[in-house]
């Protein structure tokens, strides 16, 4: 089993910054991706950013140039630096770990951390 614990959410004014962290522990093997998703009230969960085991990254168009995903492999921790936050970034942010398992892969999720962007 793998446990994911997110932290760093909170209330921030528009234009502000937050840094989310996701610490992974447990039976971690070969990671394919670590990802951040978010879900706003009344909306579907959407992919925000992803980083591969090799360090390649990709972002949703809505956050490109404002958010940065990074990873500390020694600590099995992934970060999401969020700058120039907008009210529409308000959501619960979830961490996801996707790792190779046998001939396939396994997905694990954190419980989420709430980000509220409001004046």
Tab-separated table of C-alpha atoms in Angstrom:
chain	number	residue	atom	x	y	z
A	1	UNK	CA	0.000	0.000	0.000
A	2	UNK	CA	0.973	3.597	-0.619
A	3	UNK	CA	-0.110	6.563	1.462
A	4	UNK	CA	-0.202	10.108	0.116
A	5	UNK	CA	-0.522	13.114	2.398
A	6	UNK	CA	-1.083	16.571	0.927
A	7	UNK	CA	-0.402	19.803	2.741
A	8	UNK	CA	-0.054	23.511	2.041
A	9	UNK	CA	-3.578	24.482	1.126
A	10	UNK	CA	-5.322	27.503	2.549
A	11	UNK	CA	-6.860	30.880	1.861
A	12	UNK	CA	-4.940	33.278	-0.375
A	13	UNK	CA	-5.798	36.538	-2.100
A	14	UNK	CA	-5.922	36.770	-5.886
A	15	UNK	CA	-2.424	37.224	-7.248
A	16	UNK	CA	-0.902	35.401	-4.310
A	17	UNK	CA	1.086	32.180	-4.114
A	18	UNK	CA	0.865	28.839	-2.379
A	19	UNK	CA	3.052	25.754	-2.380
A	20	UNK	CA	1.408	22.374	-2.053
A	21	UNK	CA	3.311	19.298	-0.939
A	22	UNK	CA	2.472	15.619	-1.255
A	23	UNK	CA	4.505	13.114	0.712
A	24	UNK	CA	4.344	9.499	-0.394
A	25	UNK	CA	5.152	6.569	1.859
A	26	UNK	CA	4.713	2.821	1.901
A	27	UNK	CA	5.338	0.301	-0.868
A	28	UNK	CA	6.719	2.655	-3.491
A	29	UNK	CA	8.377	1.007	-6.447
A	30	UNK	CA	8.924	2.384	-9.937
A	31	UNK	CA	6.901	5.548	-10.361
A	32	UNK	CA	5.364	6.317	-13.742
A	33	UNK	CA	3.781	9.639	-12.805
A	34	UNK	CA	3.009	11.851	-9.901
A	35	UNK	CA	0.165	14.189	-10.632
A	36	UNK	CA	-1.894	16.974	-9.139
A	37	UNK	CA	-5.613	17.077	-9.854
A	38	UNK	CA	-8.213	19.517	-8.624
A	39	UNK	CA	-11.951	19.521	-8.227
A	40	UNK	CA	-13.955	22.689	-7.873
A	41	UNK	CA	-17.487	22.641	-6.433
A	42	UNK	CA	-19.928	21.282	-8.976
A	43	UNK	CA	-17.196	20.399	-11.471
A	44	UNK	CA	-15.386	17.268	-12.552
A	45	UNK	CA	-11.927	16.476	-11.280
A	46	UNK	CA	-9.313	17.780	-13.704
A	47	UNK	CA	-5.616	17.180	-14.211
A	48	UNK	CA	-3.526	20.194	-13.255
A	49	UNK	CA	0.071	19.010	-13.633
A	50	UNK	CA	2.091	15.829	-13.930
A	51	UNK	CA	5.707	14.779	-13.594
A	52	UNK	CA	7.103	11.502	-14.858
A	53	UNK	CA	9.587	9.251	-13.105
A	54	UNK	CA	12.199	10.754	-15.407
A	55	UNK	CA	11.272	14.318	-14.535
A	56	UNK	CA	9.296	15.398	-17.609
A	57	UNK	CA	6.398	17.686	-16.839
A	58	UNK	CA	3.133	18.765	-18.407
A	59	UNK	CA	0.434	21.198	-17.395
A	60	UNK	CA	-3.158	22.049	-18.036
A	61	UNK	CA	-3.446	25.056	-20.332
A	62	UNK	CA	-5.232	26.993	-17.595
A	63	UNK	CA	-2.171	26.893	-15.294
A	64	UNK	CA	0.736	27.035	-17.729
A	65	UNK	CA	3.190	29.748	-16.801
A	66	UNK	CA	1.714	30.091	-13.298
A	67	UNK	CA	2.114	26.642	-11.699
A	68	UNK	CA	5.256	24.525	-11.418
A	69	UNK	CA	5.379	20.855	-10.465
A	70	UNK	CA	8.572	19.430	-9.021
A	71	UNK	CA	9.696	16.349	-7.189
A	72	UNK	CA	12.198	15.400	-4.511
A	73	UNK	CA	12.928	11.766	-5.302
A	74	UNK	CA	14.881	11.207	-2.087
A	75	UNK	CA	11.868	12.261	-0.036
A	76	UNK	CA	9.233	10.787	-2.381
A	77	UNK	CA	7.566	14.161	-2.283
A	78	UNK	CA	5.978	16.142	-5.087
A	79	UNK	CA	5.326	19.864	-4.943
A	80	UNK	CA	3.042	22.253	-6.751
A	81	UNK	CA	4.162	25.872	-6.685
A	82	UNK	CA	1.174	28.026	-7.541
A	83	UNK	CA	1.737	31.680	-8.425
A	84	UNK	CA	-0.566	34.424	-9.688
A	85	UNK	CA	-3.534	32.591	-8.225
A	86	UNK	CA	-7.004	33.376	-9.514
A	87	UNK	CA	-10.429	32.826	-7.948
A	88	UNK	CA	-11.037	30.104	-10.527
A	89	UNK	CA	-8.135	28.145	-9.042
A	90	UNK	CA	-10.283	27.552	-5.960
A	91	UNK	CA	-10.663	23.790	-5.546
A	92	UNK	CA	-9.671	20.756	-3.556
A	93	UNK	CA	-6.277	19.667	-4.860
A	94	UNK	CA	-5.500	15.964	-4.914
A	95	UNK	CA	-2.189	14.191	-5.264
A	96	UNK	CA	-1.992	11.059	-7.390
A	97	UNK	CA	0.786	8.487	-7.672
A	98	UNK	CA	0.842	6.071	-10.592
A	99	UNK	CA	3.439	3.314	-10.351
A	100	UNK	CA	4.299	0.170	-12.220
A	101	UNK	CA	2.831	-2.928	-10.627
A	102	UNK	CA	3.435	-6.327	-12.189
A	103	UNK	CA	2.482	-6.097	-15.841
A	104	UNK	CA	0.347	-3.026	-15.281
A	105	UNK	CA	0.156	-0.095	-12.925
A	106	UNK	CA	-1.508	1.024	-9.721
A	107	UNK	CA	-3.034	4.382	-8.812
A	108	UNK	CA	-3.098	5.932	-5.365
A	109	UNK	CA	-4.799	9.106	-4.170
A	110	UNK	CA	-4.440	11.491	-1.296
A	111	UNK	CA	-7.404	12.923	0.575
A	112	UNK	CA	-6.930	16.404	-0.839
A	113	UNK	CA	-6.137	19.868	0.406
A	114	UNK	CA	-8.421	22.865	-0.053
A	115	UNK	CA	-7.173	25.962	-1.850
A	116	UNK	CA	-9.388	29.035	-1.670
A	117	UNK	CA	-8.511	32.123	-3.690
A	118	UNK	CA	-10.582	35.055	-2.530
A	119	UNK	CA	-10.268	38.649	-1.436
